[in-house]
mmCIF file of C-alpha atoms in Angstrom:
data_model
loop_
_atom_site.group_PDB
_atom_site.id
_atom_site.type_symbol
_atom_site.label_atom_id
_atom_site.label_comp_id
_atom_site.label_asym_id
_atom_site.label_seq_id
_atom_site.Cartn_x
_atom_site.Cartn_y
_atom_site.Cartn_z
ATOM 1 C CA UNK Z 33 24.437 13.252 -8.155
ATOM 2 C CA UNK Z 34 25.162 15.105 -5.106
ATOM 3 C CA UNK Z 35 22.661 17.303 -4.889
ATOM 4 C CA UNK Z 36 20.023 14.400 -5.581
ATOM 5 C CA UNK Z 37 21.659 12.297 -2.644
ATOM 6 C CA UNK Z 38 20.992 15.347 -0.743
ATOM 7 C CA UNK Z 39 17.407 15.778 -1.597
ATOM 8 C CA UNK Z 40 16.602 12.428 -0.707
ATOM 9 C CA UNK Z 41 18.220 12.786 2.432
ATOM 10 C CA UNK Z 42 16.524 15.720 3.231
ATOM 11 C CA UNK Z 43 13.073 13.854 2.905
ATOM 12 C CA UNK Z 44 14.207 11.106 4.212
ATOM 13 C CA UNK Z 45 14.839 13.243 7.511
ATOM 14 C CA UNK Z 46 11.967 15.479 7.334
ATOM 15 C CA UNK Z 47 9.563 12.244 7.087
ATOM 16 C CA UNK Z 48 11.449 10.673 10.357
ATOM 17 C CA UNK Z 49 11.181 14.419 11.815
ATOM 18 C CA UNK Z 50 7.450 14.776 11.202
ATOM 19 C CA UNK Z 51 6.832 10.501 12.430
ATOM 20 C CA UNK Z 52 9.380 11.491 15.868
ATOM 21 C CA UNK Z 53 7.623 14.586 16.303
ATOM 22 C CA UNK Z 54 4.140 12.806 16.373
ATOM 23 C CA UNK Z 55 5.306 10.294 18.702
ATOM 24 C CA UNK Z 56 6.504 12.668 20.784
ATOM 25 C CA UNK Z 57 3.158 14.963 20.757
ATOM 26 C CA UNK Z 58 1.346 11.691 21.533
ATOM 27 C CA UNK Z 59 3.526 10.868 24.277
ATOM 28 C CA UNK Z 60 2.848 13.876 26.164
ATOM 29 C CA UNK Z 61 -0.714 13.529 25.568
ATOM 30 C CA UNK Z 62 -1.413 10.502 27.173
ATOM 31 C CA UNK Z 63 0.631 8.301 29.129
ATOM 32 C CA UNK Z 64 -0.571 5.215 27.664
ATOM 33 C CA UNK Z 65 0.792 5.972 24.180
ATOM 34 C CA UNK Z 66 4.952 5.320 24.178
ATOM 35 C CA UNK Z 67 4.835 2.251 25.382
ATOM 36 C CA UNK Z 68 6.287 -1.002 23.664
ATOM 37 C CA UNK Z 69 2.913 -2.632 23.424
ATOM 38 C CA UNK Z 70 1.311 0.145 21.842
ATOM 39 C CA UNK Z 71 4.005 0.161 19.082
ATOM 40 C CA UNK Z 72 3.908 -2.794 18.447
ATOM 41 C CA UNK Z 73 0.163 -2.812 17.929
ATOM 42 C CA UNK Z 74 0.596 -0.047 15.638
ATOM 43 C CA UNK Z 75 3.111 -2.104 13.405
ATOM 44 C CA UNK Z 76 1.321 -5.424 13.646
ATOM 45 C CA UNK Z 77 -1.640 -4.051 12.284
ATOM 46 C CA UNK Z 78 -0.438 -2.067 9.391
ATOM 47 C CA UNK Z 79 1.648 -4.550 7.172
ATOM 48 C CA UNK Z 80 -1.750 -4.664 4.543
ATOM 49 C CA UNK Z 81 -1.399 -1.037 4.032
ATOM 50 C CA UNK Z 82 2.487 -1.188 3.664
ATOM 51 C CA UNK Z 83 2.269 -3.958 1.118
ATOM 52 C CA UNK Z 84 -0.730 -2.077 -0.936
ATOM 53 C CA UNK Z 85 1.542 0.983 -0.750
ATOM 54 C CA UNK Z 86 4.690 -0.382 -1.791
ATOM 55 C CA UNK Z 87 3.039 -1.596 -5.129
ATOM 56 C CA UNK Z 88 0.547 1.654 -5.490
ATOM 57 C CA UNK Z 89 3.903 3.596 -5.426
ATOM 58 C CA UNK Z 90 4.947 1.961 -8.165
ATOM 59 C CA UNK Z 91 1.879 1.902 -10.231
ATOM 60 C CA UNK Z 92 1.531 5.980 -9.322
ATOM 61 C CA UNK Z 93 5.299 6.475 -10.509
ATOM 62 C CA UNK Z 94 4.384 5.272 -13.766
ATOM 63 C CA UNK Z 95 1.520 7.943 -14.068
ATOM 64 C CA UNK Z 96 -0.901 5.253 -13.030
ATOM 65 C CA UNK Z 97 -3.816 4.935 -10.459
ATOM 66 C CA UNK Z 98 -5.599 1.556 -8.560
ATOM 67 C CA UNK Z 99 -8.364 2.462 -6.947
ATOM 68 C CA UNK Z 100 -9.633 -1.132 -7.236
ATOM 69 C CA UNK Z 101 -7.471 -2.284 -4.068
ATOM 70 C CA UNK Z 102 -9.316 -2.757 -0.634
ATOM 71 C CA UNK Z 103 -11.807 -4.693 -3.208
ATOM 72 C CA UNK Z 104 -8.629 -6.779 -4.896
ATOM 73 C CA UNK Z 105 -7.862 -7.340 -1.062
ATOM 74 C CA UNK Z 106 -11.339 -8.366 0.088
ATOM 75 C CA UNK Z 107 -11.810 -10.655 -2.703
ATOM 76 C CA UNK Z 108 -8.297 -12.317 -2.096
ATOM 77 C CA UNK Z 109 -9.559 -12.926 1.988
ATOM 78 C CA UNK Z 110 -12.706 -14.228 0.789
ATOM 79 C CA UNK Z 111 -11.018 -16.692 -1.923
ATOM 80 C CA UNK Z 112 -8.944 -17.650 1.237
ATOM 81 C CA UNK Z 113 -12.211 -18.076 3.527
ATOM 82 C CA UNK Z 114 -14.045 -20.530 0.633
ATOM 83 C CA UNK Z 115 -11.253 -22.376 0.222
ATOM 84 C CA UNK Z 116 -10.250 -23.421 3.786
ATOM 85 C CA UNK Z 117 -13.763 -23.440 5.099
ATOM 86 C CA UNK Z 118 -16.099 -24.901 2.294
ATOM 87 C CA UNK Z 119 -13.365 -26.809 0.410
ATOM 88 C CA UNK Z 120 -10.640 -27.575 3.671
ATOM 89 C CA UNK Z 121 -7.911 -26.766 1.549
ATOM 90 C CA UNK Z 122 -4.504 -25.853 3.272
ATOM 91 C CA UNK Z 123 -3.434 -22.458 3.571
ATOM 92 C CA UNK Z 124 -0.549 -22.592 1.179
ATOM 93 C CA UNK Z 125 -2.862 -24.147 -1.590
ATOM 94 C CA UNK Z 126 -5.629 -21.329 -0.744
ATOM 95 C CA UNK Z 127 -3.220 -18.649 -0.776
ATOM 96 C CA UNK Z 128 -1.701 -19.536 -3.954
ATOM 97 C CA UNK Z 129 -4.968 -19.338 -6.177
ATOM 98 C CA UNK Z 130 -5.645 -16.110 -3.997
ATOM 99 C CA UNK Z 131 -2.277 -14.717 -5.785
ATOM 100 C CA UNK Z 132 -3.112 -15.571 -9.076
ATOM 101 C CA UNK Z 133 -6.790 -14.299 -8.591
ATOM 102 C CA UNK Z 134 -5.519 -11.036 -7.220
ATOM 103 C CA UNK Z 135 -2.269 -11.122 -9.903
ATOM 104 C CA UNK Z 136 -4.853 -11.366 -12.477
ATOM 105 C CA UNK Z 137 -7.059 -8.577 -11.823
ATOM 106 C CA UNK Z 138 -4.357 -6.059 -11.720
ATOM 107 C CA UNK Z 139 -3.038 -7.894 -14.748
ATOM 108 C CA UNK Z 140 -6.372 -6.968 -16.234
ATOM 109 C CA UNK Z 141 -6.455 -3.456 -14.625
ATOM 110 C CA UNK Z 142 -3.015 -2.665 -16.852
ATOM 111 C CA UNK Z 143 -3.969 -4.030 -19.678
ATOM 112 C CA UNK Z 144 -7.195 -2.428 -20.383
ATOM 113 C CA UNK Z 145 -5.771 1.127 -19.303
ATOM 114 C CA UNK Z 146 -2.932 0.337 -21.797
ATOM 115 C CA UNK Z 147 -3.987 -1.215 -24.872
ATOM 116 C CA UNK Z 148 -6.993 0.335 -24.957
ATOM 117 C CA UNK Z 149 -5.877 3.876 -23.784
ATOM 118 C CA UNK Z 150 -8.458 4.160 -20.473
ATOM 119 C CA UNK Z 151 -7.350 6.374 -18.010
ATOM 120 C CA UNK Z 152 -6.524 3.543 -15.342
ATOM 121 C CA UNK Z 153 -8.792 5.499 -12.967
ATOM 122 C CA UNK Z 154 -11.715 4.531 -14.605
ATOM 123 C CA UNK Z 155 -10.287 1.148 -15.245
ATOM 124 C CA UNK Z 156 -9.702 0.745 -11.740
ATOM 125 C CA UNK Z 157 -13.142 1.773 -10.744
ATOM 126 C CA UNK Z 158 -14.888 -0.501 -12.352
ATOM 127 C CA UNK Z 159 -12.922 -3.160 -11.154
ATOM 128 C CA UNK Z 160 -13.337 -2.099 -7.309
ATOM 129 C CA UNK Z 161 -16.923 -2.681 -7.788
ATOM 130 C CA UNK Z 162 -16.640 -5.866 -9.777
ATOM 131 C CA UNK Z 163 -14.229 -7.376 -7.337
ATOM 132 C CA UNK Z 164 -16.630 -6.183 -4.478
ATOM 133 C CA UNK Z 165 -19.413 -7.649 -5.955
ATOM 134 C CA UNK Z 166 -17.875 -10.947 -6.729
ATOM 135 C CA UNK Z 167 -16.593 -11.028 -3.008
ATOM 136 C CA UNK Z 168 -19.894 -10.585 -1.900
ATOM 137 C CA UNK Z 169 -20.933 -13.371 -4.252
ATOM 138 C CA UNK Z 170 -18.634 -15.871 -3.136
ATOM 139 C CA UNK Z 171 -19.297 -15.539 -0.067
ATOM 140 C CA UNK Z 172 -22.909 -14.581 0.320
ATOM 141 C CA UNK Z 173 -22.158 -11.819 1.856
ATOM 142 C CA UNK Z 174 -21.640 -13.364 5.231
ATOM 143 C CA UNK Z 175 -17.801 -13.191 7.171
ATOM 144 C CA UNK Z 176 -16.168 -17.025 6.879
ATOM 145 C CA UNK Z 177 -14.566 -17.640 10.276
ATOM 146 C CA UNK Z 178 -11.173 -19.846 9.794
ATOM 147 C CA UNK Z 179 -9.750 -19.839 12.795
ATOM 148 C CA UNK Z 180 -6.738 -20.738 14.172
ATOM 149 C CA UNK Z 181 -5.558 -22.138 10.811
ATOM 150 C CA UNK Z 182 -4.783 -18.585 9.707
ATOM 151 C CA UNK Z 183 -3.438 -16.849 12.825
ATOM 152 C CA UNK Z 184 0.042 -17.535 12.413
ATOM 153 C CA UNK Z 185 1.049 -14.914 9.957
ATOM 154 C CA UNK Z 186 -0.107 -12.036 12.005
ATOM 155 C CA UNK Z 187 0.630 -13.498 15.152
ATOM 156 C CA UNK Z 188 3.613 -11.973 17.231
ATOM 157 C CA UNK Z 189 6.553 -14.016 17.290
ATOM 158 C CA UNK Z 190 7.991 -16.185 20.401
ATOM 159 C CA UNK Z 191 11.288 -14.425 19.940
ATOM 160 C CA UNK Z 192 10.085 -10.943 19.374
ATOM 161 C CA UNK Z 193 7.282 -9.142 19.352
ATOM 162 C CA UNK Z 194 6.284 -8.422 16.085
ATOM 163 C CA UNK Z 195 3.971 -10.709 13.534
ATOM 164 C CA UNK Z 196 5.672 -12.534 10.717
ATOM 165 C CA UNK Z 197 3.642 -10.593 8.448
ATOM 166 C CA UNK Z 198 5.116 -6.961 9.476
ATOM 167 C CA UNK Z 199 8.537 -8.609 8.742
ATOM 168 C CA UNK Z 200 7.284 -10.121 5.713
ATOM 169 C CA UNK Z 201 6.261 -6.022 4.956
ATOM 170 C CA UNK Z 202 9.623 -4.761 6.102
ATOM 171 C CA UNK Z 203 11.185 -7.377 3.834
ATOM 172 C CA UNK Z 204 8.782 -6.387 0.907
ATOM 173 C CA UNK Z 205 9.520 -2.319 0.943
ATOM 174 C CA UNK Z 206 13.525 -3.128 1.423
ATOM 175 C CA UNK Z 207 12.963 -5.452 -2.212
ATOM 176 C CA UNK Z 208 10.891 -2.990 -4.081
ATOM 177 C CA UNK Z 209 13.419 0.130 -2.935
ATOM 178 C CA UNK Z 210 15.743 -2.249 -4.799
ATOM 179 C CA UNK Z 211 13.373 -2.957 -8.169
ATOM 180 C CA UNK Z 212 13.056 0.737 -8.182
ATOM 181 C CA UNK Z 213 16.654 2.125 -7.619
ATOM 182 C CA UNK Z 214 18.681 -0.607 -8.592
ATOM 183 C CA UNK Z 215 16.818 -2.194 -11.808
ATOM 184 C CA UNK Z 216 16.494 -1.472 -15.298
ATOM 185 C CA UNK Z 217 13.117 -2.078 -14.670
ATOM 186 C CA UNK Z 218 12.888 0.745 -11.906
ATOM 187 C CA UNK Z 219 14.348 3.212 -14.353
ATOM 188 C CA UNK Z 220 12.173 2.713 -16.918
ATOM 189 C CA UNK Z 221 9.577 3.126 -14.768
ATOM 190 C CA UNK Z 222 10.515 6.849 -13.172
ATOM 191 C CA UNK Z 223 11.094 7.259 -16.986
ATOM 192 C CA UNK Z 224 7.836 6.468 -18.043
ATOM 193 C CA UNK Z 225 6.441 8.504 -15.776
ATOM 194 C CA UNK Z 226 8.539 11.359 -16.453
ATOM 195 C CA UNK Z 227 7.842 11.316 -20.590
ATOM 196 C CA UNK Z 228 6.579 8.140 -21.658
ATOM 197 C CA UNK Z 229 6.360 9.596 -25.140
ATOM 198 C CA UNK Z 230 10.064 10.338 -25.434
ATOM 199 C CA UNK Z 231 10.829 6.522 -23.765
ATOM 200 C CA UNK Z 232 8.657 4.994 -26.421
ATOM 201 C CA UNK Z 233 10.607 6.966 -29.314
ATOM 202 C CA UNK Z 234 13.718 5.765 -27.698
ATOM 203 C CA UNK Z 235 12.637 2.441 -28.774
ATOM 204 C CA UNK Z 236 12.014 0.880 -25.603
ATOM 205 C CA UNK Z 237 8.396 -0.717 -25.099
ATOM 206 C CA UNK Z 238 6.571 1.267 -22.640
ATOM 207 C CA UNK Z 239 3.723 -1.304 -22.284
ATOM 208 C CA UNK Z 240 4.722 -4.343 -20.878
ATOM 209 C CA UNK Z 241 6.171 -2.240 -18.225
ATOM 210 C CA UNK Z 242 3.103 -0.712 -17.376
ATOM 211 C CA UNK Z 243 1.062 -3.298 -16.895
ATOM 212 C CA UNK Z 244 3.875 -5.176 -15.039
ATOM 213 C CA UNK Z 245 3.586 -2.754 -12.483
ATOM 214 C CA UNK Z 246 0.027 -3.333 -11.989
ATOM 215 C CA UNK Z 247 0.300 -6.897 -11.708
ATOM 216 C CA UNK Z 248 2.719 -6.327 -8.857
ATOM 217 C CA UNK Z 249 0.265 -4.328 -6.924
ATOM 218 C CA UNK Z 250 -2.001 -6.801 -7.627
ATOM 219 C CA UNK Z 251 0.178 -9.866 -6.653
ATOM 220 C CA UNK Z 252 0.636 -7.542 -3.439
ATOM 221 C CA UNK Z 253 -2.987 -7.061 -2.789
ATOM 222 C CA UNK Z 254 -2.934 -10.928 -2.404
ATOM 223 C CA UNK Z 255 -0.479 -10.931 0.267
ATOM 224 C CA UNK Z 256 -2.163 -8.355 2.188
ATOM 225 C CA UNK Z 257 -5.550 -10.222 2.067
ATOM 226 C CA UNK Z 258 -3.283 -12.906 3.804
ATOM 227 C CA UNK Z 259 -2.304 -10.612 6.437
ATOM 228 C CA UNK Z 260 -5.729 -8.927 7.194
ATOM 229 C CA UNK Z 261 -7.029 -12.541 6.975
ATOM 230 C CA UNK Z 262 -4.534 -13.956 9.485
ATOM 231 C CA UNK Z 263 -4.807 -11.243 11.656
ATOM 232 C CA UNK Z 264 -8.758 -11.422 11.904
ATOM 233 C CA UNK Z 265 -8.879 -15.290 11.958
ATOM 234 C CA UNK Z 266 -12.281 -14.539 8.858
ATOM 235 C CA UNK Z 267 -12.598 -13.151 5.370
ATOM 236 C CA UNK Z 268 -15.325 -10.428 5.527
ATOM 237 C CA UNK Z 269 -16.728 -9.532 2.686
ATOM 238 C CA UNK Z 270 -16.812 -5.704 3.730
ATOM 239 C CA UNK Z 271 -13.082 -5.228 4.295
ATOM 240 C CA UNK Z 272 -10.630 -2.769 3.311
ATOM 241 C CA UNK Z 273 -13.069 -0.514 2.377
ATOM 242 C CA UNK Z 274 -11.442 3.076 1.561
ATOM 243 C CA UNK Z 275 -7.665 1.230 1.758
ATOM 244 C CA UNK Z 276 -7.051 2.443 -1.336
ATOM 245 C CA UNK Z 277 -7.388 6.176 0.202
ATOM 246 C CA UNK Z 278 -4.751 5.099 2.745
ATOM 247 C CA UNK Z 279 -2.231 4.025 0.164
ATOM 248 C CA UNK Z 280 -2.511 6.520 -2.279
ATOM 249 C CA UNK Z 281 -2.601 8.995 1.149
ATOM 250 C CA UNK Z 282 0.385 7.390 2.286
ATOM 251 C CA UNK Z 283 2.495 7.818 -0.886
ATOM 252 C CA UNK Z 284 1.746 11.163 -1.288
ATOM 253 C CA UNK Z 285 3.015 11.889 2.203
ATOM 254 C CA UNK Z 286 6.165 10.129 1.366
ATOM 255 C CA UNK Z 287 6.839 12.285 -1.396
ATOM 256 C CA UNK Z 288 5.527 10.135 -4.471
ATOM 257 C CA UNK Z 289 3.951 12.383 -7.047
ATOM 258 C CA UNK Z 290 0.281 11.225 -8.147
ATOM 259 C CA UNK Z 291 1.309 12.864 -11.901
ATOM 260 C CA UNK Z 292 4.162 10.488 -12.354
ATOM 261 C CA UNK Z 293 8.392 10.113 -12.853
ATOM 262 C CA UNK Z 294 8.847 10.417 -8.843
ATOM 263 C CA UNK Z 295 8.477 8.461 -5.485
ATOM 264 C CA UNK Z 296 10.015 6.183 -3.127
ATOM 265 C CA UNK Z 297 9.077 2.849 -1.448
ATOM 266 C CA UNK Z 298 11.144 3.765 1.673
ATOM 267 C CA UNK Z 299 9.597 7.059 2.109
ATOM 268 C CA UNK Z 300 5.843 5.364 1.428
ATOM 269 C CA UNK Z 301 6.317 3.374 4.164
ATOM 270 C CA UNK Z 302 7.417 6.233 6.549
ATOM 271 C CA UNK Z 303 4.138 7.034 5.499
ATOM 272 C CA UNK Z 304 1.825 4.408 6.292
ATOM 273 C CA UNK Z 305 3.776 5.198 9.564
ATOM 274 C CA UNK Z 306 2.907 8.383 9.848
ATOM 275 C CA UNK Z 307 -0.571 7.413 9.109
ATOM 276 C CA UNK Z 308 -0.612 4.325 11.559
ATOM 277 C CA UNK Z 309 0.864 6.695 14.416
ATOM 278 C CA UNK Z 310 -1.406 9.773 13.898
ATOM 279 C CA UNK Z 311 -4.615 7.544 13.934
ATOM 280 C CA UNK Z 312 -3.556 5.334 16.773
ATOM 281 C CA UNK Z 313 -2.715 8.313 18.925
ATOM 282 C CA UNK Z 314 -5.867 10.458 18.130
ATOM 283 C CA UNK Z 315 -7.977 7.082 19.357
ATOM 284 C CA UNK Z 316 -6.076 7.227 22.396
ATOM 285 C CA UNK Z 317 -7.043 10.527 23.021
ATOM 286 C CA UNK Z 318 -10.700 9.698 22.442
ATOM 287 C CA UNK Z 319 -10.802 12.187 19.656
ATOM 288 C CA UNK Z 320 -14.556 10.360 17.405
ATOM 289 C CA UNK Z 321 -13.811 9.098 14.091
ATOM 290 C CA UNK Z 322 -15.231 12.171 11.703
ATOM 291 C CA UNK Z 323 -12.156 14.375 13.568
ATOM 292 C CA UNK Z 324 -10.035 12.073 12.890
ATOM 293 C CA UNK Z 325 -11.104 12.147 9.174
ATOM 294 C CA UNK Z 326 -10.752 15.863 9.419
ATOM 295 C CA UNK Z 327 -7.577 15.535 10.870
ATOM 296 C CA UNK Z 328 -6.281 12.820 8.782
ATOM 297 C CA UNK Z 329 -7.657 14.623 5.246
ATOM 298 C CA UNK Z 330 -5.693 17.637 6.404
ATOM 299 C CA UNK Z 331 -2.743 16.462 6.950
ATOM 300 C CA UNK Z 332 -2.493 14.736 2.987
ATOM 301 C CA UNK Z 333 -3.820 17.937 1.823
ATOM 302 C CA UNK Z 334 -0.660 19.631 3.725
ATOM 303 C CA UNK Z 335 1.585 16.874 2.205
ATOM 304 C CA UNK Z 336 0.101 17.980 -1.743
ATOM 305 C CA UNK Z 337 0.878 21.250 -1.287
ATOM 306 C CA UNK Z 338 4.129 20.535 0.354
ATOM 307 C CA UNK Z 339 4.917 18.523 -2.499
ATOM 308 C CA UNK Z 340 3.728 21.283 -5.033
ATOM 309 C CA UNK Z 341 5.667 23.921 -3.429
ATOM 310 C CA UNK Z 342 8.969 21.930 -3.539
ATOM 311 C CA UNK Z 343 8.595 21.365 -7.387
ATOM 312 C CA UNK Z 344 7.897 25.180 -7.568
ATOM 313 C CA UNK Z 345 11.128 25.702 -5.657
ATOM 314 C CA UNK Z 346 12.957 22.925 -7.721
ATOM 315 C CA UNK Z 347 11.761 24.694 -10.787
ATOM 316 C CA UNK Z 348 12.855 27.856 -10.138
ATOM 317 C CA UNK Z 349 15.983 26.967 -8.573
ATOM 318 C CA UNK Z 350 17.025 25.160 -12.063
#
């Protein structure tokens, strides 16, 4: 017990070190960079990402993969956009069917990969294009401007400076650290991912749990189409393409392993961090977006073999 409190501490601390460390590079670099305003632009305009991430981290733990989300997330905006603009529905009423339309097709996603033994990769692929398309569908393939009926969520607070919607986040990571650390539920999930086989001949039903994670990341999807779509005032048909490379990018950094049995919501979201930071400071430095590609694809591919290296280590070490 001791010696696992200490390993999480030490990643705990070497995620803060690397996110302080960028900060501080940044800082130096250009003036413009540590200043309240430009962290709180940074944290306003990642709580999408940290929502996707909190439920991909889950859905990874139990050996798992979505790649379906920046569609799931598009086609939640757009249900959003329809709603309010062709239908004037209110935002609470819109939102809701966009959470059971999002909680359905990761629903859908688990259930497939489970009861019908498809890798969930495949599963998930063919439901980023299907969502796509039937975003595209819906909407014509035009952006729906809502206005200021939407704004509020991502809009800064009078009393501080920071969008209901990043709290919202904040509050979100904080309650699945709990599910996953605290539950039965969570436990059964690092277990599942760790041997499912010997969980399933310990008589405990390995499906339902499965696909309950995937309905979380899909219920989550729908609250992040609420933030991008509050935050842009439309639904565009083309967003969050490639989010689902930032999630499963910032998990990895964080320490979640994309074979299964390990991860952490906290340390996922020091991730999207350390995402968030690394590309706002290179676009203050005027670096063009293929280097920051580059940049960004290195530093994941540092985090794998990071990761690799300290299950060697582990290994050996036991």
């Amino acid at each position: 017990m001791k010696q696992k409190l200490t390993q999480s501490f030490l990643q705990y601390a070497g995620l803060l070190g690397v996110l302080v460390l960028l900060i501080a590079v940044f800082s130096l670099s250009s003036k413009n960079f540590f200043q309240t305003q430009t962290l709180v632009t940074i944290a306003n305009s990642n709580p999408d990402l940290i929502f996707v991430s909190v439920g991909m981290t889950l859905v990874l733990i139990v050996a798992g993969i979505d790649l379906s989300v920046g569609s799931l997330l598009a086609l939640g905006s757009a249900v959003i956009g329809v709603l309010m603009v062709r239908h004037e529905w209110s935002l609470p009423a819109a939102f809701s069917v966009c959470l059971l339309v999002t909680g359905l097709c990761g629903l859908f996603n688990g259930f497939v990969s489970v009861w019908f033994s498809i890798p969930s990769f495949i599963v998930s692929l063919g439901m980023l294009e299907m969502a796509r398309g039937g975003t595209k569908v819906i909407t014509d393939s035009q952006t729906m401007y809502i206005g200021s009926r939407v704004e509020a969520f991502g809009e800064p607070l009078q009393w501080v400076p920071l969008s209901p919607a990043f709290l919202v986040a904040v509050m979100t990571v904080i309650a699945g650290q709990f599910l996953l650390t605290k539950t039965v539920f969570g436990r059964y999930c690092v277990a599942i991912g760790t041997n499912e086989e010997a969980v399933r001949m310990s008589g405990i039903r390995t499906a339902p749990i499965t696909i309950a994670a995937f309905m979380i990341l899909g219920l989550l999807c729908g609250l992040a189409s609420l933030s991008q779509t509050s935050r842009l005032s439309s639904a565009d048909p083309n967003a969050a393409i490639g989010l689902e490379l930032s999630a499963i990018a910032a998990c990895v950094i964080g320490g979640t392993s994309l074979m299964g049995g390990r991860g952490s919501v906290v340390a996922s979201f020091i991730g999207v961090l350390i995402i968030a930071v690394l590309q706002s400071g290179l676009a203050q430095l005027g670096v063009e977006d293929a280097i920051k590609q580059l940049i960004t694809g290195a530093v994941i591919i540092a985090a794998v073999l990071l990761d690799a290296l300290r299950v060697r280590w582990g290994g050996r070490s036991g």
